Coordinates of C-alpha atoms in Angstrom, one line a residue:
Chain P
M805 CA 23.3 10.2 -23.3
P806 CA 20.8 7.4 -22.7
T807 CA 21.1 5.6 -19.5
V808 CA 22.8 2.2 -19.8
F809 CA 22.7 -0.4 -17.0
D810 CA 25.8 -2.4 -16.2
W811 CA 24.1 -5.6 -17.4
E812 CA 23.2 -4.0 -20.8
K813 CA 26.8 -2.9 -21.5
P814 CA 28.0 -6.0 -23.5
L815 CA 24.9 -5.6 -25.7
V816 CA 25.2 -1.9 -26.1
E817 CA 28.9 -2.4 -27.1
L818 CA 28.0 -5.1 -29.6
E819 CA 25.2 -2.9 -31.0
A820 CA 27.7 -0.1 -31.4
K821 CA 30.1 -2.4 -33.2
I822 CA 27.4 -3.5 -35.6
Q823 CA 26.5 0.1 -36.3
E824 CA 30.2 0.9 -36.9
L825 CA 30.6 -2.0 -39.3
R826 CA 27.5 -1.0 -41.1
S827 CA 28.6 2.6 -41.8
F828 CA 32.0 1.2 -42.8
V829 CA 30.4 -1.1 -45.3
Y830 CA 28.3 1.8 -46.6
E831 CA 31.2 4.1 -46.9
Q832 CA 33.7 1.7 -48.5
G833 CA 31.1 -0.3 -50.5
L834 CA 32.5 -3.6 -49.2
D835 CA 30.7 -6.8 -48.7
F836 CA 30.6 -7.9 -45.0
K837 CA 27.1 -9.4 -45.2
D838 CA 28.1 -12.7 -43.5
E839 CA 30.0 -11.0 -40.7
L840 CA 27.1 -8.6 -40.1
N841 CA 24.5 -11.4 -40.0
E842 CA 26.7 -13.2 -37.6
L843 CA 27.0 -10.2 -35.3
E844 CA 23.2 -9.6 -35.5
R845 CA 22.6 -13.2 -34.5
K846 CA 24.9 -12.7 -31.6
A847 CA 23.2 -9.5 -30.6
D848 CA 19.8 -11.2 -30.7
K849 CA 21.0 -14.0 -28.6
L850 CA 22.5 -11.7 -26.1
R851 CA 19.4 -9.6 -25.9
K852 CA 17.3 -12.6 -25.1
E853 CA 19.8 -13.8 -22.5
I854 CA 19.9 -10.4 -20.8
Y855 CA 16.3 -9.4 -20.8
E856 CA 14.7 -12.7 -20.2
R857 CA 16.7 -13.4 -17.1
L858 CA 16.6 -10.1 -15.3
T859 CA 16.8 -10.3 -11.5
P860 CA 14.0 -8.7 -9.5
W861 CA 16.3 -5.8 -8.7
Q862 CA 17.1 -5.4 -12.4
Q863 CA 13.4 -5.3 -13.1
V864 CA 13.0 -2.6 -10.5
R865 CA 15.7 -0.6 -12.2
M866 CA 14.1 -1.1 -15.6
A867 CA 10.8 0.2 -14.2
R868 CA 12.6 3.3 -13.1
H869 CA 14.6 3.8 -16.3
P870 CA 14.7 7.6 -16.9
E871 CA 13.7 7.1 -20.6
R872 CA 10.8 4.8 -19.8
P873 CA 7.5 6.3 -21.0
T874 CA 5.5 8.3 -18.5
T875 CA 1.8 8.4 -18.1
A876 CA 1.5 11.4 -20.4
D877 CA 3.5 9.5 -23.0
Y878 CA 1.2 6.5 -22.8
I879 CA -1.9 8.7 -23.0
K880 CA -0.5 10.1 -26.3
L881 CA 0.5 6.6 -27.6
V882 CA -2.7 4.7 -26.6
F883 CA -5.5 7.3 -26.7
D884 CA -6.8 10.1 -28.9
D885 CA -8.1 13.6 -28.1
F886 CA -7.1 13.7 -24.5
V887 CA -8.7 16.5 -22.6
E888 CA -7.0 17.1 -19.2
L889 CA -9.1 18.0 -16.3
H890 CA -7.7 19.6 -13.2
G891 CA -8.3 20.0 -9.5
D892 CA -10.0 18.3 -6.6
R893 CA -12.6 21.1 -6.1
K894 CA -11.6 21.2 -2.5
Y895 CA -8.0 22.3 -2.1
G896 CA -5.9 22.3 -5.2
D897 CA -4.6 20.7 -8.4
D898 CA -1.9 18.1 -7.8
Q899 CA 0.5 18.0 -10.8
A900 CA 1.7 14.6 -9.6
I901 CA -1.5 13.0 -10.9
I902 CA -3.0 13.7 -14.3
G903 CA -6.4 12.8 -15.4
G904 CA -9.1 13.5 -18.0
I905 CA -11.2 12.2 -20.8
A906 CA -9.9 10.6 -24.0
A907 CA -11.1 8.4 -26.8
F908 CA -9.9 4.8 -26.9
E909 CA -10.6 3.6 -30.4
G910 CA -13.5 6.0 -30.7
E911 CA -15.0 5.5 -27.3
P912 CA -14.8 7.9 -24.5
V913 CA -12.9 6.7 -21.4
T914 CA -11.6 8.4 -18.2
V915 CA -7.8 8.1 -17.9
I916 CA -5.9 8.7 -14.7
G917 CA -2.4 8.2 -13.6
P918 CA 0.5 9.6 -11.6
Q919 CA 3.0 11.6 -13.6
K920 CA 6.7 11.7 -13.2
G921 CA 8.8 14.4 -14.7
R922 CA 11.2 14.0 -17.6
D923 CA 13.8 16.4 -16.3
T924 CA 14.6 18.2 -13.0
K925 CA 12.4 21.1 -13.7
E926 CA 9.4 19.0 -14.5
N927 CA 10.1 16.6 -11.7
I928 CA 9.9 19.5 -9.2
S929 CA 6.6 20.7 -10.6
R930 CA 5.3 17.1 -10.6
N931 CA 6.8 16.4 -7.1
F932 CA 8.6 13.4 -8.6
G933 CA 5.3 11.8 -9.3
L934 CA 4.5 11.5 -5.6
P935 CA 0.9 12.5 -5.1
H936 CA -0.6 14.6 -2.3
P937 CA -4.1 14.0 -0.9
E938 CA -5.6 16.5 -3.4
G939 CA -4.2 14.3 -6.3
Y940 CA -6.1 11.3 -5.0
R941 CA -9.2 13.4 -4.4
K942 CA -8.9 14.6 -8.0
A943 CA -8.6 11.0 -9.2
L944 CA -11.7 10.1 -7.1
R945 CA -13.7 13.0 -8.5
L946 CA -12.8 12.0 -12.1
M947 CA -13.7 8.4 -11.4
K948 CA -17.1 9.4 -10.0
Q949 CA -17.6 11.6 -13.0
A950 CA -16.8 8.7 -15.2
E951 CA -19.4 6.6 -13.4
K952 CA -22.1 9.3 -13.9
F953 CA -21.5 9.3 -17.6
K954 CA -20.9 5.5 -17.8
R955 CA -17.4 5.9 -19.1
P956 CA -14.9 3.0 -18.5
I957 CA -12.0 4.0 -16.3
I958 CA -8.4 3.3 -17.2
T959 CA -5.7 3.9 -14.5
L960 CA -2.1 3.9 -15.5
I961 CA 0.0 3.3 -12.4
D962 CA 3.6 4.5 -12.0
V963 CA 4.2 5.7 -8.5
V964 CA 6.8 4.9 -5.9
G965 CA 4.3 5.9 -3.1
A966 CA 2.0 8.6 -1.8
Y967 CA 4.1 11.7 -0.8
P968 CA 5.3 11.5 2.8
G969 CA 5.1 15.2 3.5
I970 CA 3.9 17.5 6.2
G971 CA 1.0 19.0 4.2
A972 CA 0.1 15.6 2.9
E973 CA -0.3 14.2 6.4
Q974 CA -2.1 17.3 7.5
R975 CA -4.6 16.9 4.7
G976 CA -5.3 13.3 5.4
Q977 CA -3.1 11.2 3.1
G978 CA -4.1 7.9 4.8
L979 CA -7.7 8.8 4.9
V980 CA -8.0 9.7 1.3
I981 CA -6.2 6.5 0.2
A982 CA -8.8 4.6 2.2
E983 CA -11.6 6.5 0.6
C984 CA -10.3 6.0 -2.9
I985 CA -9.9 2.2 -2.3
E986 CA -13.3 1.9 -0.9
Q987 CA -15.2 4.0 -3.3
M988 CA -13.4 2.7 -6.4
S989 CA -14.5 -0.8 -5.4
F990 CA -18.2 0.1 -5.8
L991 CA -18.1 2.2 -9.0
E992 CA -20.6 0.9 -11.5
V993 CA -18.4 1.2 -14.6
P994 CA -15.6 -1.1 -15.9
I995 CA -12.2 -0.3 -14.5
I996 CA -8.9 -1.5 -16.0
C997 CA -5.7 -0.8 -14.0
I998 CA -2.4 -1.1 -15.7
I999 CA 0.8 -1.0 -13.6
T1000 CA 3.2 0.6 -16.1
G1001 CA 6.2 1.3 -14.0
E1002 CA 6.3 1.4 -10.2
G1003 CA 3.5 0.1 -8.1
G1004 CA 4.4 1.4 -4.7
S1005 CA 2.2 0.3 -1.9
G1006 CA -1.0 2.2 -0.8
G1007 CA -0.2 5.1 -3.1
A1008 CA -0.6 2.7 -6.1
L1009 CA -3.5 0.7 -4.6
A1010 CA -5.5 3.9 -4.2
I1011 CA -6.0 3.9 -7.9
G1012 CA -5.5 0.2 -8.4
V1013 CA -8.8 -1.5 -7.6
G1014 CA -10.2 -2.7 -10.9
D1015 CA -12.0 -5.4 -12.8
R1016 CA -8.8 -6.3 -14.7
I1017 CA -5.4 -5.6 -13.4
L1018 CA -2.6 -5.7 -16.0
M1019 CA 1.1 -5.1 -15.6
L1020 CA 3.8 -4.2 -18.0
E1021 CA 6.5 -6.9 -18.1
H1022 CA 9.2 -4.9 -16.3
A1023 CA 7.0 -3.1 -13.8
W1024 CA 7.0 -3.9 -10.1
Y1025 CA 4.2 -3.9 -7.5
S1026 CA 4.7 -4.4 -3.8
V1027 CA 3.6 -3.5 -0.3
I1028 CA 6.9 -1.6 0.2
S1029 CA 9.8 -0.4 -1.9
P1030 CA 12.9 -2.7 -1.8
E1031 CA 15.0 0.2 -0.3
M1032 CA 12.5 0.7 2.5
C1033 CA 12.2 -3.1 3.1
A1034 CA 16.0 -3.4 3.3
T1035 CA 16.1 -0.4 5.7
I1036 CA 13.6 -2.1 8.0
L1037 CA 15.2 -5.6 7.8
W1038 CA 18.9 -4.7 7.8
K1039 CA 19.0 -0.9 8.4
D1040 CA 20.7 -0.7 5.0
P1041 CA 19.0 0.5 1.9
N1042 CA 21.9 -0.6 -0.2
R1043 CA 20.7 -4.2 0.3
A1044 CA 17.6 -3.4 -1.8
P1045 CA 18.6 -6.0 -4.4
E1046 CA 18.2 -8.7 -1.7
A1047 CA 14.9 -7.2 -0.5
A1048 CA 13.6 -7.1 -4.1
E1049 CA 14.1 -10.9 -4.3
L1050 CA 12.3 -11.5 -1.0
L1051 CA 9.3 -9.3 -1.8
K1052 CA 8.3 -11.2 -5.0
L1053 CA 7.3 -8.0 -6.8
T1054 CA 7.8 -8.8 -10.5
S1055 CA 5.1 -9.3 -13.0
T1056 CA 5.8 -13.0 -13.2
D1057 CA 5.4 -13.4 -9.5
L1058 CA 2.2 -11.4 -9.4
L1059 CA 0.7 -13.3 -12.3
K1060 CA 1.5 -16.6 -10.5
F1061 CA -0.1 -15.3 -7.3
G1062 CA -3.3 -14.3 -9.3
I1063 CA -3.0 -10.7 -8.2
I1064 CA -2.8 -9.5 -11.8
D1065 CA -4.7 -10.9 -14.8
D1066 CA -2.0 -10.6 -17.4
V1067 CA 1.4 -9.4 -18.2
I1068 CA 1.8 -6.9 -21.1
T1069 CA 5.1 -8.0 -22.8
E1070 CA 7.4 -5.1 -23.6
P1071 CA 9.6 -4.8 -26.7
L1072 CA 12.8 -6.7 -26.1
G1073 CA 15.1 -4.5 -24.0
G1074 CA 12.3 -2.7 -22.3
A1075 CA 9.7 0.0 -22.9
H1076 CA 12.3 2.7 -22.9
R1077 CA 13.9 1.3 -26.0
D1078 CA 10.7 1.4 -28.0
H1079 CA 7.9 3.8 -26.8
E1080 CA 5.7 3.2 -29.9
G1081 CA 6.0 -0.6 -29.7
T1082 CA 5.0 -0.5 -26.0
G1083 CA 2.1 1.7 -26.8
R1084 CA 0.9 -0.8 -29.5
Q1085 CA 1.2 -3.6 -26.9
I1086 CA -0.9 -1.7 -24.3
K1087 CA -3.5 -0.9 -27.0
A1088 CA -3.9 -4.5 -27.9
F1089 CA -4.3 -5.7 -24.3
L1090 CA -6.6 -2.9 -23.5
R1091 CA -8.8 -3.6 -26.5
R1092 CA -9.1 -7.2 -25.5
Y1093 CA -9.8 -6.7 -21.7
L1094 CA -12.0 -3.7 -22.1
S1095 CA -14.3 -5.5 -24.5
E1096 CA -14.3 -8.4 -22.1
V1097 CA -15.4 -6.4 -19.1
K1098 CA -17.9 -4.2 -21.0
K1099 CA -19.9 -7.4 -21.6
I1100 CA -20.4 -8.0 -17.9
P1101 CA -23.7 -6.6 -16.5
T1102 CA -23.2 -3.8 -14.0
D1103 CA -24.4 -5.6 -10.9
Q1104 CA -22.2 -8.5 -11.6
L1105 CA -19.3 -6.3 -12.4
V1106 CA -19.1 -4.8 -8.9
E1107 CA -19.9 -8.2 -7.3
Q1108 CA -17.0 -9.8 -9.3
R1109 CA -14.7 -7.0 -8.4
L1110 CA -15.4 -7.4 -4.7
E1111 CA -15.1 -11.2 -4.9
R1112 CA -11.7 -10.9 -6.6
F1113 CA -10.3 -9.0 -3.6
R1114 CA -12.3 -10.9 -1.0
K1115 CA -10.4 -14.1 -1.9
I1116 CA -6.9 -12.7 -1.5
G1117 CA -4.9 -13.9 1.4
H1118 CA -3.1 -17.0 2.7
F1119 CA -3.9 -18.3 6.2
Q1120 CA -5.0 -21.5 7.9
A1121 CA -7.9 -22.3 10.2
V1122 CA -6.9 -24.1 13.4
Q1123 CA -8.9 -26.2 15.9
L1124 CA -10.1 -24.4 19.0
E1125 CA -7.8 -26.5 21.2
E1126 CA -4.8 -25.3 19.1
S1127 CA -5.8 -21.7 19.4
R1128 CA -3.9 -19.4 21.8
V1129 CA -7.0 -17.4 22.4
K1130 CA -8.3 -18.9 25.7
L1131 CA -10.9 -17.3 27.8
Chain E
M810 CA 15.1 10.8 -8.8
L811 CA 14.2 12.0 -5.4
R812 CA 15.8 9.7 -2.8
V813 CA 13.0 9.2 -0.4
F814 CA 14.9 6.8 1.6
R815 CA 18.4 8.0 2.5
S816 CA 21.0 5.7 3.8
K817 CA 22.4 8.2 6.2
P818 CA 19.9 10.8 7.3
K819 CA 21.3 14.2 8.0
Y820 CA 19.3 14.2 11.1
A821 CA 16.5 12.2 12.5
T822 CA 13.7 14.0 14.2
V823 CA 12.6 12.0 17.2
R824 CA 10.5 14.0 19.5
S825 CA 11.6 13.6 23.1
S826 CA 8.0 13.1 24.0
A827 CA 7.7 10.4 21.4
P828 CA 5.5 7.8 23.0
D829 CA 7.1 4.5 22.8
G830 CA 5.2 2.3 25.1
E831 CA 6.2 0.7 28.3
R832 CA 10.0 0.4 28.5
R833 CA 11.2 -2.9 29.6
D834 CA 14.4 -1.9 31.3
G835 CA 14.4 -5.1 33.3
D836 CA 13.2 -3.3 36.4
P837 CA 10.4 -5.4 37.8
L838 CA 8.9 -2.7 39.9
W839 CA 9.2 0.6 38.1
V840 CA 8.7 2.0 34.5
R841 CA 9.7 5.4 33.2
C842 CA 7.0 7.4 31.4
D843 CA 8.0 8.0 27.8
S844 CA 6.4 11.4 27.9
C845 CA 7.3 13.0 31.2
S846 CA 10.1 10.6 32.3
S847 CA 8.5 10.2 35.8
L848 CA 9.0 6.9 37.4
I849 CA 5.8 5.0 37.9
Y850 CA 5.2 2.0 40.1
K851 CA 4.2 -0.8 37.8
K852 CA 1.4 -2.1 39.9
E853 CA -0.1 1.4 39.9
L854 CA 0.0 1.4 36.1
H855 CA -2.4 -1.5 36.0
K856 CA -4.8 0.4 38.2
T857 CA -4.7 3.5 36.1
L858 CA -5.4 1.6 32.8
Y859 CA -1.8 2.2 31.8
V860 CA -2.1 5.9 31.9
C861 CA 0.7 7.9 33.5
S862 CA -0.6 9.5 36.7
H863 CA 1.8 12.4 36.3
C864 CA 1.2 13.6 32.8
G865 CA -1.7 11.5 31.5
F866 CA 0.4 9.8 28.8
H867 CA -1.3 6.6 27.5
F868 CA 0.9 3.6 27.5
R869 CA 0.3 0.9 25.0
M870 CA -1.9 -1.9 26.2
S871 CA -2.0 -5.5 25.1
A872 CA -5.2 -6.7 23.3
W873 CA -6.1 -8.9 26.3
E874 CA -5.7 -6.0 28.7
R875 CA -7.9 -3.8 26.5
L876 CA -10.5 -6.5 26.2
R877 CA -10.7 -6.8 30.0
M878 CA -11.0 -3.0 30.2
L879 CA -13.8 -2.7 27.6
V880 CA -16.1 -5.6 27.6
D881 CA -18.8 -6.8 30.0
E882 CA -17.6 -9.7 32.0
N883 CA -17.8 -13.2 30.3
S884 CA -19.4 -11.6 27.2
F885 CA -16.5 -12.2 24.7
Q886 CA -16.9 -15.0 22.2
P887 CA -13.8 -15.2 20.0
A888 CA -14.0 -15.7 16.3
E889 CA -12.9 -18.9 14.6
P890 CA -9.1 -19.0 15.1
L891 CA -6.9 -18.4 12.0
V892 CA -3.1 -18.5 11.9
S893 CA -0.7 -17.1 9.4
V894 CA 1.3 -19.0 6.8
N895 CA 4.4 -17.8 5.0
P896 CA 3.2 -17.2 1.5
L897 CA 6.4 -15.7 0.2
G898 CA 8.7 -18.0 2.2
F899 CA 10.0 -14.8 3.9
P900 CA 13.0 -15.7 6.1
G901 CA 12.4 -15.6 9.8
Y902 CA 8.7 -15.0 9.5
E903 CA 7.5 -18.2 11.1
E904 CA 9.8 -17.6 14.1
K905 CA 8.5 -14.1 14.5
I906 CA 4.9 -15.3 14.5
A907 CA 5.7 -18.1 17.0
Q908 CA 7.4 -15.7 19.4
S909 CA 4.5 -13.2 19.2
Q910 CA 1.9 -16.0 19.7
E911 CA 3.7 -17.2 22.7
A912 CA 4.3 -13.8 24.3
L913 CA 0.8 -12.4 23.7
Q914 CA -1.3 -15.5 23.8
L915 CA -2.9 -14.5 20.5
D916 CA -3.1 -16.4 17.2
D917 CA -2.2 -13.3 15.2
G918 CA -2.3 -9.6 15.5
I919 CA -6.0 -9.2 16.3
L920 CA -8.2 -10.4 19.1
I921 CA -11.7 -10.4 17.6
G922 CA -15.1 -11.8 18.4
E923 CA -18.6 -10.9 19.6
A924 CA -18.8 -9.1 22.8
K925 CA -21.0 -6.9 24.9
I926 CA -20.0 -3.4 25.9
Q927 CA -22.3 -1.9 28.6
G928 CA -24.9 -4.4 27.6
H929 CA -24.7 -3.7 23.9
S930 CA -23.8 -6.5 21.6
C931 CA -21.2 -5.8 19.0
V932 CA -18.3 -7.3 17.0
L933 CA -15.2 -6.1 18.7
G934 CA -11.7 -6.3 17.2
I935 CA -8.5 -5.2 19.0
I936 CA -5.2 -5.0 17.2
D937 CA -2.2 -5.8 19.4
F938 CA 0.9 -3.7 18.6
G939 CA 3.1 -6.3 20.1
F940 CA 2.3 -8.7 17.3
I941 CA 4.8 -7.7 14.6
G942 CA 4.0 -4.1 15.2
G943 CA 0.3 -4.6 14.9
S944 CA 0.7 -5.1 11.2
M945 CA -2.0 -6.4 8.9
G946 CA -1.2 -9.6 7.1
S947 CA -3.7 -12.1 5.6
V948 CA -5.0 -13.2 9.0
V949 CA -5.7 -9.7 10.3
G950 CA -7.3 -8.7 7.0
E951 CA -9.4 -11.9 6.9
Q952 CA -10.5 -11.6 10.5
I953 CA -11.6 -8.0 10.1
T954 CA -13.4 -8.8 6.9
R955 CA -15.2 -11.7 8.5
G956 CA -16.0 -9.4 11.5
F957 CA -17.9 -7.0 9.2
E958 CA -19.6 -9.9 7.4
Y959 CA -20.7 -11.4 10.7
G960 CA -21.9 -7.9 11.7
I961 CA -24.1 -7.8 8.5
D962 CA -25.3 -11.3 9.2
K963 CA -26.3 -10.6 12.8
Q964 CA -27.1 -7.0 12.3
L965 CA -24.5 -5.9 14.8
P966 CA -22.3 -2.8 15.1
V967 CA -18.6 -3.2 14.7
V968 CA -16.0 -1.6 17.0
I969 CA -12.3 -1.9 16.0
I970 CA -9.5 -0.7 18.2
S971 CA -6.6 -0.1 15.9
G972 CA -3.0 0.3 16.8
G973 CA -0.5 -0.8 14.2
G974 CA 2.9 0.8 13.7
G975 CA 3.9 -0.2 10.2
G976 CA 0.4 -0.9 8.9
A977 CA 1.2 -3.5 6.3
R978 CA 2.9 -6.7 7.1
M979 CA 6.0 -6.6 4.9
Q980 CA 6.7 -10.3 5.3
E981 CA 3.5 -11.1 3.3
G982 CA 4.3 -8.7 0.5
I983 CA 1.6 -8.0 -2.0
F984 CA -0.9 -10.2 0.0
S985 CA -0.6 -7.8 2.8
L986 CA -1.2 -4.8 0.6
M987 CA -4.3 -6.4 -0.8
Q988 CA -5.8 -6.7 2.7
M989 CA -6.2 -3.0 2.6
A990 CA -8.6 -3.4 -0.4
K991 CA -10.3 -6.4 1.2
T992 CA -11.0 -4.7 4.5
A993 CA -12.0 -1.4 2.9
Q994 CA -14.5 -3.2 0.8
A995 CA -15.8 -5.1 3.8
V996 CA -16.4 -1.7 5.5
G997 CA -18.1 -0.5 2.3
R998 CA -20.6 -3.4 2.2
F999 CA -21.2 -3.1 5.9
S1000 CA -21.9 0.6 5.6
K1001 CA -24.3 0.0 2.7
A1002 CA -26.2 -2.4 5.0
G1003 CA -26.9 0.7 7.2
L1004 CA -24.9 -0.6 10.2
F1005 CA -22.7 1.3 12.6
Y1006 CA -18.9 1.1 12.6
L1007 CA -16.9 2.8 15.3
S1008 CA -13.1 3.1 14.7
V1009 CA -10.9 3.8 17.7
L1010 CA -7.3 4.8 16.9
T1011 CA -4.7 4.0 19.6
H1012 CA -1.0 4.7 19.6
P1013 CA 0.2 4.2 16.9
T1014 CA -2.1 3.8 13.9
M1015 CA -0.1 4.3 10.8
G1016 CA 0.4 3.1 7.2
G1017 CA -1.8 0.5 5.6
V1018 CA -4.0 0.1 8.7
Y1019 CA -4.7 3.8 8.8
A1020 CA -5.1 4.0 5.0
S1021 CA -7.8 1.3 5.0
F1022 CA -10.5 0.2 7.5
A1023 CA -9.3 2.4 10.4
S1024 CA -10.1 5.6 8.4
L1025 CA -13.5 4.4 7.3
G1026 CA -15.4 4.5 10.5
D1027 CA -18.8 6.2 10.7
I1028 CA -17.2 7.7 13.8
I1029 CA -13.5 7.8 14.4
L1030 CA -12.2 8.4 17.9
A1031 CA -8.6 8.4 19.2
E1032 CA -6.8 8.2 22.4
P1033 CA -4.8 11.2 23.6
K1034 CA -1.5 11.8 21.9
A1035 CA -1.8 8.6 19.8
L1036 CA 0.4 8.8 16.7
I1037 CA -1.9 8.8 13.7
G1038 CA -0.8 9.1 10.1
F1039 CA 0.2 7.5 6.8
A1040 CA 4.0 7.9 6.5
G1041 CA 6.1 7.5 9.6
P1042 CA 7.4 10.8 11.1
R1043 CA 11.0 9.9 10.5
I1044 CA 10.3 9.3 6.8
V1045 CA 8.5 12.6 6.6
A1046 CA 11.4 14.5 8.3
E1047 CA 14.0 12.8 6.0
T1048 CA 12.0 13.4 2.8
T1049 CA 11.0 17.0 3.4
R1050 CA 14.1 18.0 5.5
Q1051 CA 11.7 20.3 7.4
Q1052 CA 11.2 20.8 11.0
L1053 CA 8.0 18.8 11.9
P1054 CA 5.4 20.7 13.9
P1055 CA 5.7 19.7 17.6
D1056 CA 2.3 18.0 17.6
F1057 CA 2.7 16.4 14.1
Q1058 CA 0.6 13.3 13.6
T1059 CA -0.8 13.2 17.1
A1060 CA -4.4 12.6 17.8
E1061 CA -4.7 16.3 18.7
Y1062 CA -3.2 17.3 15.3
A1063 CA -5.7 14.9 13.5
L1064 CA -8.5 16.5 15.5
K1065 CA -7.4 20.0 14.7
N1066 CA -7.2 19.2 11.0
G1067 CA -10.6 17.6 10.9
M1068 CA -9.6 14.0 10.5
I1069 CA -11.2 12.5 13.5
D1070 CA -14.4 13.0 15.5
G1071 CA -12.9 13.2 18.9
I1072 CA -10.3 12.3 21.5
V1073 CA -11.4 10.2 24.4
P1074 CA -9.2 9.5 27.4
R1075 CA -8.9 5.8 28.2
S1076 CA -10.8 6.2 31.5
E1077 CA -13.8 7.3 29.5
L1078 CA -13.5 5.0 26.5
K1079 CA -15.9 2.3 27.7
D1080 CA -18.6 4.8 28.6
T1081 CA -18.2 6.6 25.3
I1082 CA -18.3 3.5 23.2
G1083 CA -21.4 2.3 25.2
K1084 CA -23.1 5.6 24.7
L1085 CA -22.4 5.6 20.9
L1086 CA -23.6 2.0 20.6
S1087 CA -26.8 3.0 22.4
F1088 CA -27.5 5.7 19.8
H1089 CA -27.3 3.1 17.0
L1090 CA -29.6 0.4 18.1

């Protein structure tokens, strides 16, 4: 049974009704063309109404839809000849991040992204897509390898956060995230980051420093998950929908803030309703932005990447007399 | 879907020795040590640099107190003052800032400028936990970045004393997260200029502060028993449902696991920083 959200129910019911009438028409050989057209029109209108006015919390739910494509799905849909590469060469191979080399329209690229499971069994082996330090170290190793062979890097980001576990802390989760962020910033190859689902805090940023940052329409990206934010603010994770509003975490918000460069529109109803359509969309955006950044000379590429992040922040300079800092 | 954040945890592991700073029970004369529960005369605490004379527990210090403890007299020149705005229109944020500014006599969560430590000029930044948990918003991120840029400009080493509970400043949302990238890049540029960055981790250094500039020092020191890590211990306990090691996420644990260069008691901090600066002239 596919997952249906409350707000989709009227649409799903209408779609079922249309389907029913269709098969009835087919079986009985009757002419209900006008009625069907009318219902189709209604469904189209409803679809637009529902999906173009999603609340931030509904967007978060869409990003977590169990049938939403995972990183492995996108790799199949967007790239050819993927060869997966394993291990960080130091400790282990983290199944929660996959990476390797693939061809994008004939050209080799390095692709990296956190991987959620499709079912319970896979989720356990993938640690629910929550990476350990060795996952980030693998990502960094593959990115440096890409730099050596002058391959562009594409990161596909769908992660609620870095894993908060004992071993993860013991092996330097914070430290490795810092290293990833710093070293990725100076890599002398084009980097395109696509937030495909969840962009959860430092665990996402660790593979999110790029020359172009794109985001799928129903993805979210924030400093903290809405549940965690609600817990801190009101000691109540059930108020996550309110927190989602406050955090301004939707693709529309982030485009407005200039944090991302573009929003990749999803097929109406979300990526989970049409994997192939979503893959085609990503391909089109990737083609455009990759050819754009490939034209930038290497020294300028890194300089522009650093400049992009250097500018981020909102603050105000004050006169010395107004400052609290008095010697 | 793994529920990382449970509404009602089955149990919460809070170590009895969990350092929690100076308790303000309202008693004007005495404080109770969070580690050994001894009563300490407040005036004595000033003299011992906020270290418990019974068990050696390091209380949190304000940025101003730390500045007085570390720098040569009259050597501190504060950076251009910056104040926070409320980019997301987050409710209650302005009030929180105003309260912290008033209580701590700071413009935001960091006291930063040029200073001399045992005669050695450096850029010194001190994060104050009291200012919204020592979290990094746009101002802290910008000041740290400018600090490293100033260091490159004047060929000065940078010393940052970190101590931030939550790391990121939630009220600034994505702008706060991006300060991690901005500061990490500032460290990267500074490092490529061949200059020396000393990171000192004090209780507690967690989350986005730990996962950016604080982890990227050429040398990383910590104060005894300081809580150091990425995810908070309660989150780890709730997620894993495992008993946490007794020394989990302490400075001693970080040292044992190879994450820091050394632990320096507060009484020796100034000398140690001075010595390290003298090696990097």
